[in-house]
Amino acid sequence: MDNSEVRLKSGVLSLNPVNGQLGYEKSKHLLNRCMFGARLSEIEFMQNKTAEEAVDFLLRESAETLSPPLSAKNNDDEVPVGTTWINTKYNGKYRGQRIYSYICWWIGRLIHQDLSLVEKMTIFWHNHFVIENDVVRNTNFNYHYNILIYNEALGNFKELTKQMTINVGMLKYLNGDQNVTGAANENYARELLELFTIGKGPLTEPGNYTNYTEQDIREAAKVLTGWRTNSDVDQSYFTSSKHDKSTKTFSEIFNNQVIQNNEENEYIDLIEMIFSKKETARFLVRKLYRWFVYHEIDEEIEQNIISPLTELFSENNFEIKPLLKKLLCSEHFFDENYRGCLIKNPLEFTIGMLRQLEFDSPDNSDIIKQYGFWNKIFYYAKIQDMEIGNPPDVAGWPAWYLEPMYNELWINAATIPNKSAVTKSVISYGISPLSGYDKIYLDPFKVVYLANDPSDINDLIPTLTGLLFPLPATEDQINELKEVLIPGLPDFEWTAEWNKYISNPDDENQKNAVSNSIKKLLIKICSMGEYQLI
Amino acid sequence: MDRRKFIKNTASFITLPILLNGQAIQVFGANGFISPEDTNGRILVLIQLDGGNDGLNTLIPLDMYDNLAKVRPQIILPENKILHLTELNGIHPSMDKIKNLFEEESVMFLQNVGYPQPNLSHFRSKEIILSASDSQTNVSSGWFGRYLEELHPTYPENYPNESYPHPLAVTIGSSSSPTCQGDINNLGVVLTNLTTSYSSQSGVVDFPNTPYGYELHYITQIMQSTEKYLAAISETADMSETISENWPDSNSLADKLKIVARLITGGLATPIYVVNLGGFDTHANQVVQGNMELGKHADLLKYVSDAIYAFQDELAKHNKQDDVIGLVYSEFGRRIASNNSSGTDHGEAFPMMLFGNQVNPVIYGSNPEIPEAVETKTNVPMEIDFRSVYASILHHWFQVETTDIQNILFDEFTILPILKSNSDIIDVKNQGDLKISNIFPNPVLTDCRINFKTSGGPVTLKLYNYSGQEIRVLLNAKLPGGNQSIHFSRIGLSNGQYYLVLQNKFERITQAFSIQ
């Protein structure tokens, strides 16, 4: 298929909010983009709201504070199972147990997420301000990185950048804590400019990347000297004697700005300087656009969507909420041509499946079992190329930046069979949290009861495809799915089978027969290409 | 709106055996397949060292050791630990097996490889190295992808067929490599190693003319090809086992090369394999203080050395050693000076390594000049454009026509003698287009001027000693047509008979002179 013919250029280019109640389809679209899988009850809850009401709801502050990760292995001698390790000094001895706890805790948050944008945006920031667990190693540092991106997820981008610059996890990851006067380590300074804020442009001459130069990187590195970490302490600290007190001069691009010695506040001056350039706002707006809408940004999108949003973001002093609200309420976002064009990332695919099929995840009555289950889900996403906590490198996952395929990269001949294996485990084979524990199974009847009239195949199947596919299924597809549920039989046979079960729910044979048919149907639906898209 | 109808695919459940030792494999060729005739049965293995390998700590210019020790005191190898390859060059002590291969004439080094206007960002530099674009140009296809596209410019929906059963390229690892990115589709397919079953999409599907339709079509295509590729690879892998005793344990590069070896010896026609090894971004703790032959960098180089050695041995045991060459490279080198964290920051030019029975076993290119003192920002300057290396591989190894090479690499680049054979290089006796006009004075006492003439384009001028060993590259540049002149100093050279070789693309002029 030739790129240029097929892709719809532009479509609706307005940022005006859509009017009236959302309705089912728009509600589904909004929630699938803002959450990890939209449950039917959630879609129905939102469908009577207007876009603005719905987005306000998703952006609201949470009443509860985040509960901390818990020890979930018996062999952490310092921290008993079910209590938290975040206030215990890190000495490396129990790293394995605590990283396990940290990762499982994070997955658990996604599975049990509220109707809110906060967890989706936390993952966005994780992919933006990347650190890798395996490199940082100190589990307390990893936790404090996580808390930062969670707390500021819907907050202020400039503020987040400032705090991230001196965050223990980030200082460790990009050697900021080894950056000292006389021997500046450029690692963080480079990525700050290239990946985290203003982004690089074309190389116009040696060392000049349009938006900044190698000189700017070197001077920025000097500004950032003096910050230290200590594995015992959860905050970083500034040591004046390690700080480069010279006057730092930046390139013409930054109007030859000079930053004088300002000790521990100097990094703030640097961030202010970088954020004074409009390009910083634009860079993030583009990233958010690719995250929520589609990867292709042509000139029309740039002019009609990116530019106005950049202005708005800048005028609102880098507050995330007004930006997201403008984008997510817009006619462009809800344009029918842009429904279903994003390939799900592995977390959306896996956790979405659990949530949409109403899978009963274990509760906290048995922490070891609960965390074990969450660990399995972590693993399922990992084998689809998305290991939460460990992006492949500081640029994040390639699906969000690698031209020209972007999130088509999630779909390849290794991940497809793995997605299939995950689908079957969730729906049919069951998921075993840990050895020694029984498998946990999907209750297919919970899914069937999502339909108003489960006995009517013409209600059941469209309800399911209406939930699980981004666009309505075609008549051919509905017929194909009927063939899976009741092969070679007319519609009323389903009603008969169903009623036979209802009239005698204790009949194991009949129950199994119906259950197996539904599972086959669900596996089929979740194996289809349409299910990969939101 | 344009609607396209696609043929109904019946749902099929394919069960695949556990393939290859717990390694996720990616195969490139989503919509295309290849037959051995297309690439004369020859294979290229690309080994990417991710992060930017410190070239000066890998291939060490022995004549620069004293200055190196002055400018990188934090990481310099102890002089007595360096393994000597030639009088002028040594190699990191971890790479003893590469030294063996060098002595067996299966390794070639190319020094100071880079590109004009280097970009020190990992990602941009990697893009440039993999796409073979100009530093200023954004090209989103890989160089090899474009080559494969030249072979298979269309992707009809009725691939594969009898003549084209095998994928175009294979990457070992769990994320795709942009190397094999064709202009529209990644020419890659990915394998799995698990017992799996999956179904392809069924039903008559209209693909609407929207982004949704485009993405759905992509997904459908991949699902369809996956089935077929996996079958081809699975058959091949079933037919072979590794037999060399040299395969090291706990070496992730070796694990990947083992799979490559099995696929090659099993008869897969795939011409390109891509593997990578990460961890080379050694900003800090590159070495162990006090024992600087040890540390992170040393460990990584050992993986590379041991893995390649075992791989060569495996090929030899199956008599495949003449069909395969490998290229080891990174997205850039590292700074000349060390930093204060016992490491180095991003740099520019670096050495590339070719391995294989058929490679030209020399160290090509002159040693980088290392001054006594450098600024933090000083880098090794480029002498060889990396695209010359690709051009040479395409031309000598895959026998691609120069016009095609020019399409693939967007420009002309000097072809280098990377193989022992190099049958394309024709010696021409001072003909019109290429000529060494004179060397004055000859014999050379202290220095001389070399006057020559070319018809324009990439040209190299090199110095060889009496026994035909290359001593120095005097010039490697693109010149306008006409008369040229360079200055030559005999400092560092002993008295005797020497040869100058002037070369452009396919012609080569040799001129003898002496130094007294």
CSV table of C-alpha atoms in Angstrom, one decimal, chain B residues 97-419:
chain,number,residue,atom,x,y,z
B,97,LYS,CA,41.1,-14.3,19.8
B,98,ILE,CA,40.8,-11.5,17.3
B,99,LYS,CA,44.6,-11.4,17.3
B,100,ASN,CA,44.5,-15.1,16.4
B,101,LEU,CA,42.1,-14.4,13.6
B,102,PHE,CA,44.2,-11.5,12.4
B,103,GLU,CA,47.2,-13.9,12.2
B,104,GLU,CA,45.0,-16.4,10.3
B,105,GLU,CA,44.4,-13.5,7.9
B,106,SER,CA,40.7,-13.3,8.6
B,107,VAL,CA,40.4,-9.8,10.1
B,108,MET,CA,40.7,-6.4,8.5
B,109,PHE,CA,40.7,-3.1,10.3
B,110,LEU,CA,39.7,0.2,8.8
B,111,GLN,CA,40.9,3.2,10.7
B,112,ASN,CA,39.3,6.6,11.4
B,113,VAL,CA,35.9,5.7,9.9
B,114,GLY,CA,33.3,8.4,10.2
B,115,TYR,CA,31.4,10.9,8.2
B,116,PRO,CA,31.6,14.6,7.5
B,117,GLN,CA,29.9,16.8,10.2
B,118,PRO,CA,29.6,14.2,12.8
B,119,ASN,CA,26.6,14.1,15.1
B,120,LEU,CA,27.3,13.1,18.7
B,121,SER,CA,23.8,12.1,19.5
B,122,HIS,CA,23.4,8.3,19.8
B,123,PHE,CA,20.2,8.3,18.0
B,124,ARG,CA,21.0,10.7,15.2
B,125,SER,CA,24.4,9.1,14.7
B,126,LYS,CA,22.9,5.6,14.7
B,127,GLU,CA,20.3,6.8,12.2
B,128,ILE,CA,23.1,8.1,10.0
B,129,ILE,CA,25.2,5.0,10.2
B,130,LEU,CA,22.3,2.7,9.6
B,131,SER,CA,20.6,4.8,6.9
B,132,ALA,CA,23.8,5.9,5.2
B,133,SER,CA,22.5,9.4,4.8
B,134,ASP,CA,24.4,12.6,4.9
B,135,SER,CA,24.7,14.1,8.4
B,136,GLN,CA,22.3,16.8,7.4
B,137,THR,CA,19.7,14.7,5.6
B,138,ASN,CA,17.0,12.7,7.3
B,139,VAL,CA,16.6,9.4,5.7
B,140,SER,CA,14.4,6.9,7.3
B,141,SER,CA,15.3,3.8,5.4
B,142,GLY,CA,18.3,1.6,6.1
B,143,TRP,CA,21.1,1.2,3.6
B,144,PHE,CA,20.7,-2.5,3.4
B,145,GLY,CA,16.9,-2.1,3.2
B,146,ARG,CA,17.3,0.0,0.1
B,147,TYR,CA,19.6,-2.7,-1.4
B,148,LEU,CA,17.0,-5.3,-0.7
B,149,GLU,CA,14.4,-3.1,-2.2
B,150,GLU,CA,16.5,-2.9,-5.4
B,151,LEU,CA,16.4,-6.6,-5.5
B,152,HIS,CA,12.7,-6.8,-4.7
B,153,PRO,CA,11.1,-3.5,-5.6
B,154,THR,CA,7.5,-4.7,-5.4
B,155,TYR,CA,5.7,-6.4,-2.5
B,156,PRO,CA,2.9,-8.3,-4.1
B,157,GLU,CA,0.4,-9.9,-1.9
B,158,ASN,CA,1.1,-13.3,-3.4
B,159,TYR,CA,4.5,-13.7,-1.8
B,160,PRO,CA,6.0,-16.1,-0.9
B,161,ASN,CA,6.2,-18.5,-3.7
B,162,GLU,CA,8.3,-21.4,-4.7
B,163,SER,CA,11.4,-19.5,-5.8
B,164,TYR,CA,11.5,-17.1,-2.9
B,165,PRO,CA,11.1,-19.0,0.3
B,166,HIS,CA,13.5,-17.3,2.6
B,167,PRO,CA,13.4,-14.0,4.4
B,168,LEU,CA,15.5,-11.1,3.2
B,169,ALA,CA,17.2,-10.4,6.5
B,170,VAL,CA,17.3,-11.6,10.0
B,171,THR,CA,18.0,-9.7,13.2
B,172,ILE,CA,18.6,-11.5,16.4
B,173,GLY,CA,17.3,-9.6,19.3
B,174,SER,CA,14.0,-8.4,20.6
B,175,SER,CA,13.6,-5.1,18.9
B,176,SER,CA,13.7,-4.2,15.3
B,177,SER,CA,16.8,-2.8,13.6
B,178,PRO,CA,16.4,0.1,11.4
B,179,THR,CA,19.2,-1.2,9.2
B,180,CYS,CA,16.8,-3.2,7.1
B,181,GLN,CA,14.2,-0.5,6.9
B,182,GLY,CA,13.1,-0.2,3.4
B,183,ASP,CA,11.5,3.1,2.5
B,184,ILE,CA,8.0,2.2,3.4
B,185,ASN,CA,8.1,-1.1,5.3
B,186,ASN,CA,10.7,-2.5,7.5
B,187,LEU,CA,11.8,-5.4,5.5
B,188,GLY,CA,12.0,-7.3,8.7
B,189,VAL,CA,10.1,-10.2,10.1
B,190,VAL,CA,10.6,-11.4,13.6
B,191,LEU,CA,10.9,-14.9,14.8
B,192,THR,CA,10.0,-16.4,18.1
B,193,ASN,CA,11.4,-19.2,20.1
B,194,LEU,CA,8.3,-20.3,21.9
B,195,THR,CA,5.9,-23.0,21.2
B,196,THR,CA,3.0,-20.9,20.0
B,197,SER,CA,-0.1,-21.0,18.0
B,198,TYR,CA,-1.8,-18.0,16.5
B,199,SER,CA,-4.4,-17.2,14.1
B,200,SER,CA,-4.4,-14.8,11.2
B,201,GLN,CA,-7.3,-12.5,10.6
B,202,SER,CA,-10.2,-13.8,8.7
B,203,GLY,CA,-13.2,-12.4,7.0
B,204,VAL,CA,-13.6,-10.1,4.1
B,205,VAL,CA,-12.1,-6.8,5.1
B,206,ASP,CA,-12.5,-3.5,3.5
B,207,PHE,CA,-9.5,-1.3,4.2
B,208,PRO,CA,-10.8,2.2,4.2
B,209,ASN,CA,-8.6,5.1,3.0
B,210,THR,CA,-7.8,6.3,6.5
B,211,PRO,CA,-5.0,5.9,9.0
B,212,TYR,CA,-7.1,3.1,10.6
B,213,GLY,CA,-7.3,1.3,7.2
B,214,TYR,CA,-3.6,1.7,6.7
B,215,GLU,CA,-2.6,0.3,10.1
B,216,LEU,CA,-5.1,-2.5,9.9
B,217,HIS,CA,-3.7,-3.5,6.5
B,218,TYR,CA,-0.2,-3.4,7.9
B,219,ILE,CA,-1.2,-5.7,10.8
B,220,THR,CA,-2.9,-8.1,8.4
B,221,GLN,CA,0.1,-8.3,6.2
B,222,ILE,CA,2.4,-9.0,9.1
B,223,MET,CA,0.2,-11.7,10.5
B,224,GLN,CA,0.1,-13.4,7.1
B,225,SER,CA,3.8,-13.3,6.4
B,226,THR,CA,4.7,-14.3,9.9
B,227,GLU,CA,3.2,-17.7,9.4
B,228,LYS,CA,5.3,-18.4,6.3
B,229,TYR,CA,8.6,-17.0,7.4
B,230,LEU,CA,8.4,-18.9,10.7
B,231,ALA,CA,7.9,-22.1,8.7
B,232,ALA,CA,10.9,-21.5,6.6
B,233,ILE,CA,13.2,-20.6,9.5
B,234,SER,CA,11.9,-23.5,11.6
B,235,GLU,CA,12.7,-26.0,8.8
B,236,THR,CA,16.2,-24.6,8.5
B,237,ALA,CA,17.0,-24.5,12.2
B,238,ASP,CA,15.9,-28.0,12.5
B,239,MET,CA,18.5,-29.1,10.1
B,240,SER,CA,21.5,-28.0,12.0
B,241,GLU,CA,23.2,-28.0,15.4
B,242,THR,CA,26.4,-26.1,16.4
B,243,ILE,CA,29.5,-28.3,16.7
B,244,SER,CA,32.4,-26.0,17.6
B,245,GLU,CA,33.7,-26.4,21.1
B,246,ASN,CA,34.7,-22.7,21.2
B,247,TRP,CA,31.3,-21.3,21.9
B,248,PRO,CA,31.6,-19.4,25.2
B,249,ASP,CA,29.0,-19.4,28.0
B,250,SER,CA,27.3,-16.3,29.4
B,251,ASN,CA,28.1,-14.3,26.3
B,252,SER,CA,24.9,-12.8,24.8
B,253,LEU,CA,26.6,-11.9,21.5
B,254,ALA,CA,27.8,-15.5,21.2
B,255,ASP,CA,24.3,-16.7,21.8
B,256,LYS,CA,23.0,-14.6,19.0
B,257,LEU,CA,25.8,-15.5,16.6
B,258,LYS,CA,25.2,-19.2,17.4
B,259,ILE,CA,21.7,-18.8,16.0
B,260,VAL,CA,23.1,-17.0,13.0
B,261,ALA,CA,25.5,-19.9,12.5
B,262,ARG,CA,22.7,-22.4,12.7
B,263,LEU,CA,20.6,-20.6,10.1
B,264,ILE,CA,23.5,-20.2,7.8
B,265,THR,CA,24.8,-23.7,8.1
B,266,GLY,CA,21.2,-25.0,7.9
B,267,GLY,CA,20.9,-23.4,4.4
B,268,LEU,CA,18.9,-20.3,4.9
B,269,ALA,CA,19.3,-18.1,1.9
B,270,THR,CA,19.0,-14.9,3.9
B,271,PRO,CA,21.9,-12.6,2.9
B,272,ILE,CA,22.0,-10.3,5.9
B,273,TYR,CA,22.0,-10.9,9.7
B,274,VAL,CA,22.1,-8.1,12.2
B,275,VAL,CA,23.0,-8.6,15.8
B,276,ASN,CA,23.9,-6.2,18.5
B,277,LEU,CA,25.7,-5.9,21.8
B,278,GLY,CA,24.9,-3.0,24.1
B,279,GLY,CA,26.7,-1.3,26.9
B,280,PHE,CA,29.4,0.6,25.0
B,281,ASP,CA,28.3,4.0,26.2
B,282,THR,CA,31.1,4.2,28.7
B,283,HIS,CA,30.8,7.7,30.1
B,284,ALA,CA,31.9,6.3,33.5
B,285,ASN,CA,33.8,3.4,34.9
B,286,GLN,CA,35.1,2.2,31.6
B,287,VAL,CA,38.1,0.6,33.3
B,288,VAL,CA,39.1,-0.6,36.8
B,289,GLN,CA,41.5,1.9,38.4
B,290,GLY,CA,44.9,0.4,39.0
B,291,ASN,CA,44.2,-2.5,36.5
B,292,MET,CA,43.1,-0.6,33.5
B,293,GLU,CA,43.2,-3.6,31.2
B,294,LEU,CA,40.1,-4.8,33.2
B,295,GLY,CA,36.7,-3.3,33.5
B,296,LYS,CA,33.4,-2.8,31.6
B,297,HIS,CA,35.0,-2.1,28.3
B,298,ALA,CA,37.4,-5.0,28.6
B,299,ASP,CA,34.5,-7.4,29.4
B,300,LEU,CA,32.5,-6.2,26.3
B,301,LEU,CA,35.5,-6.5,24.0
B,302,LYS,CA,36.0,-10.0,25.3
B,303,TYR,CA,32.5,-10.9,24.4
B,304,VAL,CA,33.0,-9.6,20.9
B,305,SER,CA,36.3,-11.3,20.5
B,306,ASP,CA,35.3,-14.7,21.8
B,307,ALA,CA,31.9,-14.7,20.0
B,308,ILE,CA,33.4,-13.9,16.6
B,309,TYR,CA,36.1,-16.5,17.0
B,310,ALA,CA,33.6,-19.2,17.8
B,311,PHE,CA,31.4,-18.1,15.0
B,312,GLN,CA,34.3,-18.4,12.5
B,313,ASP,CA,35.2,-21.8,13.8
B,314,GLU,CA,31.6,-23.0,13.5
B,315,LEU,CA,31.4,-21.8,9.9
B,316,ALA,CA,34.7,-23.5,9.1
B,317,LYS,CA,33.5,-26.8,10.5
B,318,HIS,CA,30.5,-26.7,8.1
B,319,ASN,CA,32.7,-25.4,5.2
B,320,LYS,CA,30.8,-22.2,5.0
B,321,GLN,CA,33.8,-19.9,5.9
B,322,ASP,CA,34.1,-18.5,2.4
B,323,ASP,CA,30.4,-17.5,2.1
B,324,VAL,CA,30.3,-15.1,5.1
B,325,ILE,CA,31.9,-11.8,6.1
B,326,GLY,CA,31.1,-9.7,9.1
B,327,LEU,CA,31.3,-6.0,9.9
B,328,VAL,CA,31.7,-4.7,13.4
B,329,TYR,CA,30.8,-1.1,14.0
B,330,SER,CA,29.3,1.5,16.3
B,331,GLU,CA,27.4,4.7,15.9
B,332,PHE,CA,30.5,6.7,16.8
B,333,GLY,CA,33.8,6.5,18.7
B,334,ARG,CA,34.7,8.3,21.8
B,335,ARG,CA,36.8,11.4,22.8
B,336,ILE,CA,40.5,11.3,22.8
B,337,ALA,CA,40.7,12.6,26.3
B,338,SER,CA,39.3,10.6,29.2
B,339,ASN,CA,36.9,12.3,31.7
B,340,ASN,CA,36.9,12.4,35.4
B,341,SER,CA,34.6,9.4,35.9
B,342,SER,CA,37.2,6.9,34.4
B,343,GLY,CA,35.3,7.1,31.2
B,344,THR,CA,35.0,8.9,27.9
B,345,ASP,CA,32.3,11.0,26.2
B,346,HIS,CA,30.9,10.7,22.8
B,347,GLY,CA,33.4,11.0,20.0
B,348,GLU,CA,33.7,10.9,16.2
B,349,ALA,CA,35.8,8.6,14.0
B,350,PHE,CA,36.4,5.1,15.0
B,351,PRO,CA,37.9,1.8,13.6
B,352,MET,CA,35.6,-0.6,11.9
B,353,MET,CA,36.5,-4.3,11.7
B,354,LEU,CA,35.7,-6.7,9.0
B,355,PHE,CA,36.1,-10.5,9.6
B,356,GLY,CA,35.8,-13.5,7.4
B,357,ASN,CA,38.0,-15.8,5.4
B,358,GLN,CA,37.8,-13.6,2.3
B,359,VAL,CA,38.6,-10.3,3.9
B,360,ASN,CA,41.8,-8.4,3.1
B,361,PRO,CA,43.9,-9.0,6.3
B,362,VAL,CA,45.4,-5.5,6.7
B,363,ILE,CA,45.0,-2.5,8.8
B,364,TYR,CA,43.7,0.0,6.3
B,365,GLY,CA,44.3,3.7,7.0
B,366,SER,CA,46.8,5.6,8.9
B,367,ASN,CA,47.1,5.8,12.7
B,368,PRO,CA,45.1,8.7,14.1
B,369,GLU,CA,47.3,11.6,15.2
B,370,ILE,CA,47.2,12.0,19.0
B,371,PRO,CA,48.8,15.2,20.2
B,372,GLU,CA,50.5,15.6,23.6
B,373,ALA,CA,47.6,17.6,25.0
B,374,VAL,CA,44.1,17.9,23.8
B,375,GLU,CA,41.0,19.8,24.7
B,376,THR,CA,38.1,18.0,26.3
B,377,LYS,CA,36.2,18.4,23.0
B,378,THR,CA,38.9,17.1,20.7
B,379,ASN,CA,38.0,14.1,18.6
B,380,VAL,CA,39.6,11.7,16.1
B,381,PRO,CA,39.0,13.2,12.7
B,382,MET,CA,37.5,11.1,9.9
B,383,GLU,CA,39.6,9.7,7.1
B,384,ILE,CA,37.4,7.0,5.6
B,385,ASP,CA,33.7,7.8,5.0
B,386,PHE,CA,31.7,4.9,6.4
B,387,ARG,CA,29.7,4.8,3.2
B,388,SER,CA,32.8,3.8,1.4
B,389,VAL,CA,32.8,0.7,3.6
B,390,TYR,CA,29.2,0.0,2.6
B,391,ALA,CA,29.9,0.7,-1.0
B,392,SER,CA,32.8,-1.7,-0.9
B,393,ILE,CA,30.7,-4.4,0.6
B,394,LEU,CA,28.0,-3.9,-1.9
B,395,HIS,CA,30.4,-3.8,-4.8
B,396,HIS,CA,33.0,-6.5,-3.9
B,397,TRP,CA,31.0,-8.8,-1.8
B,398,PHE,CA,27.5,-8.6,-3.3
B,399,GLN,CA,28.7,-7.6,-6.8
B,400,VAL,CA,26.3,-4.7,-7.1
B,401,GLU,CA,26.7,-2.4,-10.1
B,402,THR,CA,28.1,1.0,-9.4
B,403,THR,CA,25.0,2.8,-10.7
B,404,ASP,CA,22.9,0.8,-8.3
B,405,ILE,CA,25.3,1.5,-5.4
B,406,GLN,CA,24.9,5.2,-6.2
B,407,ASN,CA,21.1,4.9,-5.9
B,408,ILE,CA,21.4,3.0,-2.7
B,409,LEU,CA,23.9,5.3,-1.0
B,410,PHE,CA,22.8,8.6,-2.7
B,411,ASP,CA,26.3,9.4,-3.9
B,412,GLU,CA,29.6,8.0,-5.1
B,413,PHE,CA,32.0,6.7,-2.6
B,414,THR,CA,35.5,5.2,-3.0
B,415,ILE,CA,35.5,1.5,-3.3
B,416,LEU,CA,38.1,0.0,-0.9
B,417,PRO,CA,40.0,-3.3,-1.3
B,418,ILE,CA,38.2,-5.1,1.4
B,419,LEU,CA,38.6,-8.6,0.0
